XYZ file of C-alpha atoms in Angstrom:
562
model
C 55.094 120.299 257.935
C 56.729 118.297 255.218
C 60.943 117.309 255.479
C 60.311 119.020 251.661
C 59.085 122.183 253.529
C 61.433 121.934 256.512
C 64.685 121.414 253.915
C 63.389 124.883 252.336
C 62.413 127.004 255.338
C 65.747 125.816 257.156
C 68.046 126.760 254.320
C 66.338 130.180 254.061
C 67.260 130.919 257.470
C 70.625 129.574 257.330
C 70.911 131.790 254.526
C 69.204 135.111 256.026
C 71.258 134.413 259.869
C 74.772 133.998 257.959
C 74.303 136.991 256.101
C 73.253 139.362 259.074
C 75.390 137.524 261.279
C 78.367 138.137 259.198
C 77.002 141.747 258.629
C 76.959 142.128 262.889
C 80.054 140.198 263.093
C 82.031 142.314 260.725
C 80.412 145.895 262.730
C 81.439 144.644 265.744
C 84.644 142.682 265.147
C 85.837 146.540 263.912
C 84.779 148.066 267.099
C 85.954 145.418 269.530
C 89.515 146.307 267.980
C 89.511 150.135 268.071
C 88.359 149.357 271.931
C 91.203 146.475 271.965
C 94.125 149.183 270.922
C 92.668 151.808 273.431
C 92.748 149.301 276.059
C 96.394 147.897 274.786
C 97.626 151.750 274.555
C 96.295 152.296 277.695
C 98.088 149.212 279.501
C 101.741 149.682 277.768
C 100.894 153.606 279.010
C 100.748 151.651 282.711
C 103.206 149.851 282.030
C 105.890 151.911 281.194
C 104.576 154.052 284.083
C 104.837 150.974 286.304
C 108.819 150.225 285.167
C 109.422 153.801 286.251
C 108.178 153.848 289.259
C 110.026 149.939 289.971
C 113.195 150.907 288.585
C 113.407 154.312 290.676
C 112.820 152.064 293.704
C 115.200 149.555 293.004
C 118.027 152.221 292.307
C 116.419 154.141 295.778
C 117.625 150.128 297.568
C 121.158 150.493 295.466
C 122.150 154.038 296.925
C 120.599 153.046 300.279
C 123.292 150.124 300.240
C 125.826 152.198 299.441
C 125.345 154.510 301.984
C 125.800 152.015 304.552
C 129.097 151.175 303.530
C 131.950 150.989 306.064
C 133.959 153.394 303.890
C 130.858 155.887 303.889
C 130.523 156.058 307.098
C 133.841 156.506 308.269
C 134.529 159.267 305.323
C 131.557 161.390 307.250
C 132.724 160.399 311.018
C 136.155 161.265 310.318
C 136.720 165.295 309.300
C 140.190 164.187 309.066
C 140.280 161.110 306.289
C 143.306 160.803 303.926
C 142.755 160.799 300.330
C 143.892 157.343 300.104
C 140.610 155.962 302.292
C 138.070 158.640 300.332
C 140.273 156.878 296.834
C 138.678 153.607 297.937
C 135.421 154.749 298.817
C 135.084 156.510 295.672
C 136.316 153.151 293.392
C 133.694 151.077 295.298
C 130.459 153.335 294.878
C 131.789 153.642 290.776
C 132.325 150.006 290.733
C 128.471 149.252 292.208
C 126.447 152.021 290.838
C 128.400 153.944 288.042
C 129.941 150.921 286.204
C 127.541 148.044 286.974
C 124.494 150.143 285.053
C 126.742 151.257 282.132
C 126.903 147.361 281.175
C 123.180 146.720 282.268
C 121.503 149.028 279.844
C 124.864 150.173 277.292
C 125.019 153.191 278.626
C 126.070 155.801 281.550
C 122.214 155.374 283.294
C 124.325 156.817 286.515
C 125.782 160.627 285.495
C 127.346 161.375 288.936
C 127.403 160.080 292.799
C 128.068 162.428 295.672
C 128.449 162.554 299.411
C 127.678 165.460 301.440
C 128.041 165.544 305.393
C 125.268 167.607 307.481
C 126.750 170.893 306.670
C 125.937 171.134 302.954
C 130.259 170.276 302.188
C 130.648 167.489 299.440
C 132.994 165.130 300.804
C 132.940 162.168 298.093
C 132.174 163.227 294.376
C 131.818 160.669 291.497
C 131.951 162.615 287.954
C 130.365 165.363 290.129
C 129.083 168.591 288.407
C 129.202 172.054 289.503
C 125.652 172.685 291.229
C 124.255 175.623 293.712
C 124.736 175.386 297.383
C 122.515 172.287 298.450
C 122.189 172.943 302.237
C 118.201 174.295 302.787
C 117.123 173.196 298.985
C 114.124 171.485 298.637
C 115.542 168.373 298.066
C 118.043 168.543 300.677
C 115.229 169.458 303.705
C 112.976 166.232 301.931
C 115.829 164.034 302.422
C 116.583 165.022 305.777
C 113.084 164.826 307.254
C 112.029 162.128 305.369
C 115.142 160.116 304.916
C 114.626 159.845 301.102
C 113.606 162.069 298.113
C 113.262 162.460 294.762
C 113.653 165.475 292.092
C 114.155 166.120 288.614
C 116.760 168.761 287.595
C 116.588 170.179 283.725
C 120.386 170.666 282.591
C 120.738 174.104 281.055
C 123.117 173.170 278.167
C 120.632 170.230 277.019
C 117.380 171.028 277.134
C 115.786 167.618 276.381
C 118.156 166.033 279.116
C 116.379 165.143 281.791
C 118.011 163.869 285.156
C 116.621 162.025 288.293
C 118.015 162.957 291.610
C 117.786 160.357 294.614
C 118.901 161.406 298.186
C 119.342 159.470 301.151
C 119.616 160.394 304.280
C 122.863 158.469 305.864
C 123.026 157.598 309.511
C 126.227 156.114 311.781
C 125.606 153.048 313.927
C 123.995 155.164 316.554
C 121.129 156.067 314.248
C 122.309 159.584 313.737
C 122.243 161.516 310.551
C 125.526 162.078 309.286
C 125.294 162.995 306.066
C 123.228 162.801 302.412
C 124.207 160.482 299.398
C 123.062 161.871 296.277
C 122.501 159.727 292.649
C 121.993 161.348 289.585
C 120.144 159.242 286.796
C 119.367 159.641 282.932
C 115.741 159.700 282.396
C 115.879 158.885 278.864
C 118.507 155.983 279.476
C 115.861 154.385 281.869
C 112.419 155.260 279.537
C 114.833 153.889 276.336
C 115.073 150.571 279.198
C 111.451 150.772 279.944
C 110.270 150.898 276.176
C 112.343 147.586 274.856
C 109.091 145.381 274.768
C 106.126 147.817 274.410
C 105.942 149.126 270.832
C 103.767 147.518 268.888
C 103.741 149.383 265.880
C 106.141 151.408 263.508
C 104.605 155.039 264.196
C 104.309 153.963 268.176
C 106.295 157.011 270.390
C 106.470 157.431 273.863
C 106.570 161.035 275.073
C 106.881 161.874 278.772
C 105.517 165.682 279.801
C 105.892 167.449 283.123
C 102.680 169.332 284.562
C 103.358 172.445 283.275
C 103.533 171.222 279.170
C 107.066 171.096 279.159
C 108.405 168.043 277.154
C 111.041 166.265 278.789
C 111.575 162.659 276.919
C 110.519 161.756 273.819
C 111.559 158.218 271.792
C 111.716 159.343 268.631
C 112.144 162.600 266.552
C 108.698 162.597 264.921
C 106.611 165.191 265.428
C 103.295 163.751 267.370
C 100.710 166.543 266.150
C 101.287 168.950 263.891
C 98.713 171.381 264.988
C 98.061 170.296 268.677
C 100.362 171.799 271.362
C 101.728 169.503 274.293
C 99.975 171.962 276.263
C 96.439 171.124 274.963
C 97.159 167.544 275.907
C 97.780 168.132 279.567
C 95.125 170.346 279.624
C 92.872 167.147 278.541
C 94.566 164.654 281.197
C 92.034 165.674 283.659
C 92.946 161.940 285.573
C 95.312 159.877 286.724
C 94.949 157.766 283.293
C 93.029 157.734 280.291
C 93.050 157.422 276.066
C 92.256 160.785 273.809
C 92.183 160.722 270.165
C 93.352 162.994 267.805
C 94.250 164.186 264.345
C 94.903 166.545 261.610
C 95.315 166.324 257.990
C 92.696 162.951 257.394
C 95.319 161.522 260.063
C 93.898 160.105 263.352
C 96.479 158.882 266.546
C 95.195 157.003 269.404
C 96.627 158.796 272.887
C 97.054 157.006 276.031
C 98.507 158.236 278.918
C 99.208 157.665 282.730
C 100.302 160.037 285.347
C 103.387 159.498 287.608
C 103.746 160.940 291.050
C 107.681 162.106 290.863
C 107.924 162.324 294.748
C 107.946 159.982 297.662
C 104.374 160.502 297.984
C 100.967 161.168 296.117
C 101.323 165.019 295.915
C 104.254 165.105 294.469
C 105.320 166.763 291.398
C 103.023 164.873 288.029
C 104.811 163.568 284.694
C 102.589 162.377 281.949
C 103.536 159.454 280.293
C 102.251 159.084 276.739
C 102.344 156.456 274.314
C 100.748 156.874 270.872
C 100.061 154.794 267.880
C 98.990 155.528 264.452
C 95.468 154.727 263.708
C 95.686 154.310 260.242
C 98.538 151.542 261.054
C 97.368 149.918 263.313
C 93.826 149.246 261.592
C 95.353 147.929 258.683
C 95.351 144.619 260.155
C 91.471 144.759 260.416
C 90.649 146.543 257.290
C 92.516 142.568 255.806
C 90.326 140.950 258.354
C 87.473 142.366 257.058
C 88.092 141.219 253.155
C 88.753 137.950 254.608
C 85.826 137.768 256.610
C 83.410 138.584 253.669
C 84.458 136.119 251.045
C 84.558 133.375 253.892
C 80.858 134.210 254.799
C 80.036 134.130 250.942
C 81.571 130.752 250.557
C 79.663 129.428 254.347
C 76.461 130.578 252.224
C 77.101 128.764 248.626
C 78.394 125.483 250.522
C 75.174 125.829 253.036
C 72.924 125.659 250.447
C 75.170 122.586 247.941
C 74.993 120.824 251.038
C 70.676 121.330 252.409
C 70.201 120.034 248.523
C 72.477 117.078 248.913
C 71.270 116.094 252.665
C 67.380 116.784 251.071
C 67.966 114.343 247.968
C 69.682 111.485 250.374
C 67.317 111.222 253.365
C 63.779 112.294 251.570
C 63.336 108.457 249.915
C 64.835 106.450 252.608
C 62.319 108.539 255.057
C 59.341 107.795 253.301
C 59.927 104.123 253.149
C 60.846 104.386 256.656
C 57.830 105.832 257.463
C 55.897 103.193 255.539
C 57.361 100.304 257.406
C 56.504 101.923 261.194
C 53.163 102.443 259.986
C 52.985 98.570 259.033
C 54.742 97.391 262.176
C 52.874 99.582 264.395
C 49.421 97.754 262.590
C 51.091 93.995 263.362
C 51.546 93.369 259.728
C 55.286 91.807 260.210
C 54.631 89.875 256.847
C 56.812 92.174 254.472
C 60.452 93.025 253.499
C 62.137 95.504 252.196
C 65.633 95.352 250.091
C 67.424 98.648 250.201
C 70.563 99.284 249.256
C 72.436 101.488 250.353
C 75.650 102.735 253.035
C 74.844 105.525 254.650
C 73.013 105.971 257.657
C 69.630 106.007 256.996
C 70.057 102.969 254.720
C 71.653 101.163 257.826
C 68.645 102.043 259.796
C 66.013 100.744 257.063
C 67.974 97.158 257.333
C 68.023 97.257 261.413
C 64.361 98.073 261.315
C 63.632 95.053 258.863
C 65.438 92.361 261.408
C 63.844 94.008 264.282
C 60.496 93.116 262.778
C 61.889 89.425 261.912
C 62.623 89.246 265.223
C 59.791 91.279 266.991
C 57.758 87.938 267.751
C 61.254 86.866 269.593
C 61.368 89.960 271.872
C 57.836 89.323 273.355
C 58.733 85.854 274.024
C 62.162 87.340 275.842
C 60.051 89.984 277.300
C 57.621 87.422 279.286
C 60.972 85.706 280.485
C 62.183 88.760 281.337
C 59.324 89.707 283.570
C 59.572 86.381 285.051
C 63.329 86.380 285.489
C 62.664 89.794 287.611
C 60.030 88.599 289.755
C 62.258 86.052 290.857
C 65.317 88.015 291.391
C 63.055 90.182 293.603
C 61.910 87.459 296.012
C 65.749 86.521 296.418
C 66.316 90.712 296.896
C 63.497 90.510 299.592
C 65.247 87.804 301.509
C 68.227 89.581 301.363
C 66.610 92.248 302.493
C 65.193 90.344 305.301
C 69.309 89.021 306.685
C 71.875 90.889 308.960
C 75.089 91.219 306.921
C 77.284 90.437 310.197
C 75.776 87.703 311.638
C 73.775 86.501 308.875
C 70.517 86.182 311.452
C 67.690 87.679 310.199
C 67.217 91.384 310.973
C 64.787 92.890 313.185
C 62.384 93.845 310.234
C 62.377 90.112 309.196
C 62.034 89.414 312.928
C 58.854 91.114 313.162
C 57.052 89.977 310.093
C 57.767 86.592 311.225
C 56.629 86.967 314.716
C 53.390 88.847 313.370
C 52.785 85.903 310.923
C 53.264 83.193 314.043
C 50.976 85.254 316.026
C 47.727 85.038 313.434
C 48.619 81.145 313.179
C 48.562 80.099 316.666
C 44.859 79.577 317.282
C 45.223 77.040 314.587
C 46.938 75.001 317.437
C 47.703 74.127 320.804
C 51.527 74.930 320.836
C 52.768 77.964 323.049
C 54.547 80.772 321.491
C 57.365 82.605 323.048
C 59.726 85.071 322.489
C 63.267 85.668 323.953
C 65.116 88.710 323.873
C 68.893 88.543 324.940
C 71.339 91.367 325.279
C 74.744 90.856 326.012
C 76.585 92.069 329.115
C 80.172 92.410 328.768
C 80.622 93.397 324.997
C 81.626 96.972 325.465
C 84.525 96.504 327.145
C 85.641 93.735 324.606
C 84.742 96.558 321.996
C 86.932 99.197 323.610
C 90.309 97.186 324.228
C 90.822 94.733 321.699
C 89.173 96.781 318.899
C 85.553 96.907 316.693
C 87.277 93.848 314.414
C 87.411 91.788 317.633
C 83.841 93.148 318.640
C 82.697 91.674 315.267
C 84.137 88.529 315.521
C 82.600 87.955 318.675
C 78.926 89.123 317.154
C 79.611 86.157 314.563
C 80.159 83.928 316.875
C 77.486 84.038 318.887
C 74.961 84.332 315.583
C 76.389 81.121 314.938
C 76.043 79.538 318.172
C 72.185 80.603 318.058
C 71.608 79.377 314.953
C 73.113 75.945 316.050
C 70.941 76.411 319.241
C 67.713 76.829 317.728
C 65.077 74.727 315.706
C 64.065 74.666 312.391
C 60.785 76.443 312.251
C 62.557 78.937 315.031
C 63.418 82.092 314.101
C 66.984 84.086 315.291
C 67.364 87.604 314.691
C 70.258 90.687 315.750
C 67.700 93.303 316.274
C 70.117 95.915 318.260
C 74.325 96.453 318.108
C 74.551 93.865 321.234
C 71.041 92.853 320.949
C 69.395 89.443 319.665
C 65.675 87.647 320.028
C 64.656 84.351 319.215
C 61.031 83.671 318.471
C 59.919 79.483 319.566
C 57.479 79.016 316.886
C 55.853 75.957 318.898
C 56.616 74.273 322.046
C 54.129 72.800 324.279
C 54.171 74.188 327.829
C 55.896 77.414 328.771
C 58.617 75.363 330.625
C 59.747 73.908 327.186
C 60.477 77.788 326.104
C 62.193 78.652 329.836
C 64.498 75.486 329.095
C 65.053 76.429 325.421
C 66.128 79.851 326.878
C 68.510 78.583 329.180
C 69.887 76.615 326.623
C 70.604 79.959 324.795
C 72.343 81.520 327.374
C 74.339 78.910 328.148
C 75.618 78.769 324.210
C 76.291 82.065 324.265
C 77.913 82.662 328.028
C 80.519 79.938 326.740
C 84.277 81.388 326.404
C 85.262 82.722 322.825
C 88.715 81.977 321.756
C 91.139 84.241 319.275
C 94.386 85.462 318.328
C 95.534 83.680 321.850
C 92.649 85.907 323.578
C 90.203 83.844 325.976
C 87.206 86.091 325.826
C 83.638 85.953 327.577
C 80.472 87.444 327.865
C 77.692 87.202 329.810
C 73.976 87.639 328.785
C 70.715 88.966 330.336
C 68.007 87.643 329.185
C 63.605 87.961 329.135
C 61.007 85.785 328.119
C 57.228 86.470 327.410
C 55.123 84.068 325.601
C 51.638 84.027 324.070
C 48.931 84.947 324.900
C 50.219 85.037 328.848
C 52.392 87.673 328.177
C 50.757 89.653 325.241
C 48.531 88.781 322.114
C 50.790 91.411 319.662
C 53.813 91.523 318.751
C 54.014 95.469 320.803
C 53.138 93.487 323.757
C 55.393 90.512 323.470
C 58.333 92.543 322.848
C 57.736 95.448 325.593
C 57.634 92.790 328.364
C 60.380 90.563 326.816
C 62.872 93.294 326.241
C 61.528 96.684 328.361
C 60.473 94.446 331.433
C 61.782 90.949 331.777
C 65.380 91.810 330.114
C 65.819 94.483 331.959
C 64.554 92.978 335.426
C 67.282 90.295 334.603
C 70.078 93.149 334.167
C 68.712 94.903 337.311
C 69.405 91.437 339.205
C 73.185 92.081 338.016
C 73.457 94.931 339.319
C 75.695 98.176 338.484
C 78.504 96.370 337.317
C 76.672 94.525 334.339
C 78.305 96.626 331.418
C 81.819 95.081 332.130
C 80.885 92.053 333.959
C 80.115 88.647 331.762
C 77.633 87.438 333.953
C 74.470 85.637 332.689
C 70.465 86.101 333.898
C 67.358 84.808 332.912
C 63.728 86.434 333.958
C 60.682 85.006 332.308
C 58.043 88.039 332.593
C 54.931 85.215 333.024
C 56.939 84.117 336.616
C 56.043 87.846 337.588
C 52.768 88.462 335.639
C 50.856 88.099 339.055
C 53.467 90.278 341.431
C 54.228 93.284 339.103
């Protein structure tokens, strides 16, 4: 396919996806709102709920404070108080509940305080009303079981006053109920403090309805439904939460609600708290978003389609001649030039592309180099490769190539190979007082000292933590390699000084040589290392690890008994 083909198909779908796209977008930005508000309505309905149920606890603390005051407690105890100490009492509890909620929320939240003792008689009374007998009323037996409880009482001269009574149950300093402490709150004062920061909209009321349809709070004076009763709602609320919608007259409101439990526990008696919103409101917001939506997709498809043409007249040219030159380069004719003019990117690449090929003859040349340059670098990587980074001896794989190598060259002569293997005795205890730093330095060392101790043409290798071999790559008689190995263990049995340390280690030591002791390098090692080194420790006996003692075995001087 053509870029003239491409250009066309690829602005036809840009075209056809932005227009459904903004068609899907617009469907379902609309119905991600209306699910938005529900879920909004439905959390400020929680909310609210949830600042109810916090605030009547934190007023439950206050009153349970107060009842523990000295001047409580001694009002109850003592059937016989003056006026003068109840005077007190009574200035303290208006002072810390009455007063200090007046100036929290502007106004009286706390309508009265009173004090009964255990025979139903009010002893304390703080703007106290005239109520029935309390001993044996409901709330009176919850508070005195329970210690605490919580009722609603409907005042008969307002009906859409609402008051919250909290009891506690107060006890002396022996833990023995005494007496009850009553508080009587304003439900609308604390739903008018519950509502400052969730009303999102003009038309939004709060409404708060008891179990049996009876309103009892409601923000505002406007009437929520014209034609639906507040009964037919609670019949609805069939949970603990949820959202309804309704309307009459073309005019739709979006319901939430959440239950709450007025009672110390669960089955206690239900409220329904209710916030609603006006539909027609609060979709005003997306009916604009809408508008705006649709001219911005128009405008996405006019500039789409100004800018395929513009991108289709720039690149199609440069492209083709672009194309022309590959072809050429990619036949080895490198004998022609171009001269374009031009600053955008394609034009940059059409210049690049003519000093590669000026220049193409240049990168073989740098390539060869380049391929020699690596092989070298590789031969120094496999002699790197080949060294102990401690010691700098050569490691055990270099150790065995090189003894494998010696091996197929001795029938070419009449030298004797041999190999030593040496493992120090000693070392350990070195490692564990003074330190692995002070273990190293001693492994340097004695690389050093059998690298000054060998020949050239030897070979010394660290093949092991405390182990090292040395491979004679030609001496004459097998008492030539014996001597060469005592020499060895004298260099490295010598004492090691540091830091004001004097510091020595022994060595034990085997010897095998070819072909006496082996004719592979398997063979030459096992009875260097497995069977002379290890006769030569055995001769140290069970002290070796911490003693610095030195031994030498050479496995051919036991060939014959073993």
């Amino acid at each position: 396919m053509t870029i003239r083909n491409r250009l066309v198909l690829g602005l036809g779908l840009i075209v056809t996806l932005s227009t459904v796209g903004g068609i899907l977008f617009v469907g379902t930005f609309q119905r991600s709102y209306r699910e938005t508000l529900e879920v909004h309505a439905s959390l400020i309905s929680s909310q609210i709920r949830s600042q109810i149920e916090t605030t009547l606890s934190l007023h439950k603390d206050h009153i349970v404070m107060a009842s523990r005051d000295s001047g409580v407690l001694s009002l109850l105890q003592d059937s016989g108080a003056t006026p003068q100490p109840e005077g007190e009492v009574t200035e303290e509890i208006r002072r810390n509940l009455v007063d200090y909620y007046e100036l929290r929320y502007g106004s009286r939240l706390f309508t009265s305080v009173e004090l009964f003792d255990m025979t139903g008689r009010r002893r304390l009374g703080v703007d106290a009303v005239e109520d029935s007998p309390v001993r044996n009323t409901p709330w009176w037996n919850a508070a005195v079981q329970e210690g605490f409880s919580v009722d609603h009482v409907l005042s008969s001269s307002q009906e859409d006053r609402v008051t919250i009574r909290l009891s506690v149950l107060v006890r002396n300093r022996q833990n023995e109920p005494i007496g009850v402490l009553t508080g009587r709150l304003d439900f609308s004062v604390l739903l008018r403090s519950s509502e400052l920061y969730v009303t999102p909209f003009r038309s939004t009321v709060t409404t708060v309805v008891s179990e049996d349809g009876r309103l009892l709070y409601r923000s505002t004076p406007f009437v929520l439904h014209q034609d639906v009763s507040d009964e037919n709602y609670i019949a609805s609320m069939d949970r603990d939460a949820g959202v309804i919608v309704t309307g009459s007259g073309g005019r739709s409101r979006l319901n939430a609600y959440s239950t709450l439990y007025l009672g110390t526990a669960r089955d206690g008696e239900p409220w329904h708290v209710i916030v609603s919103y006006s539909l027609e409101e609060a979709l005003q917001g997306i009916v604009s978003a809408r508008r705006q939506l649709t001219v911005f997709v128009l405008a996405l498809l006019v500039l789409s389609v100004a800018v395929s043409l513009w991108v289709y007249r720039s690149i199609r040219r440069p492209l083709d001649l672009l194309t022309e030159a590959v072809g050429r380069v990619g036949r080895r004719e490198l004998d022609f030039r171009h001269q374009w003019h031009g600053t955008d990117e394609v034009s940059m690449v059409i210049r690049r592309f003519d000093r590669m090929r000026e220049k193409l003859q240049y990168f073989y040349n740098d390539m060869a180099r380049e391929v020699e340059h690596q092989r070298q670098q590789r031969v120094e990587l496999e002699a790197i490769a080949g060294s102990d980074e401690l010691t700098h001896l050569f490691n055990r794989r270099a150790f065995l190539d090189f003894l494998e190598h010696r091996i197929e060259e001795c029938g070419t002569d009449s030298t004797v190979l041999a190999v030593i293997y040496l493992d120090l005795n000693g070392f350990k205890p070195i490692n564990d007082i003074h330190g692995h730093q002070m273990g190293d330095y001693v492994l340097k060392t004695i690389g050093r000292r059998l690298i000054d101790a060998t020949r050239e043409g030897d070979l010394a290798a660290r093949v092991g933590g405390d182990e090292f071999a040395v491979v004679l790559a030609s001496v004459f008689h097998t008492s030539d390699a014996e001597e060469a190995a005592w020499r060895l263990v004298a260099a490295i049995s010598d004492r090691i000084e540091k830091d004001g340390l004097n510091l020595s280690v022994g060595v034990s030591a085997g010897m095998s040589s070819y072909p006496t002791g082996g004719t592979s390098p398997a063979e030459l090692i096992e009875h260097a290392a497995d069977r002379a080194m290890y006769r030569a420790k055995r001769s140290l006996g069970d002290g070796r690890v911490s003693s610095a003692e030195s031994a030498f075995v050479a496995y051919d001087a036991f060939l014959d008994g073993d």
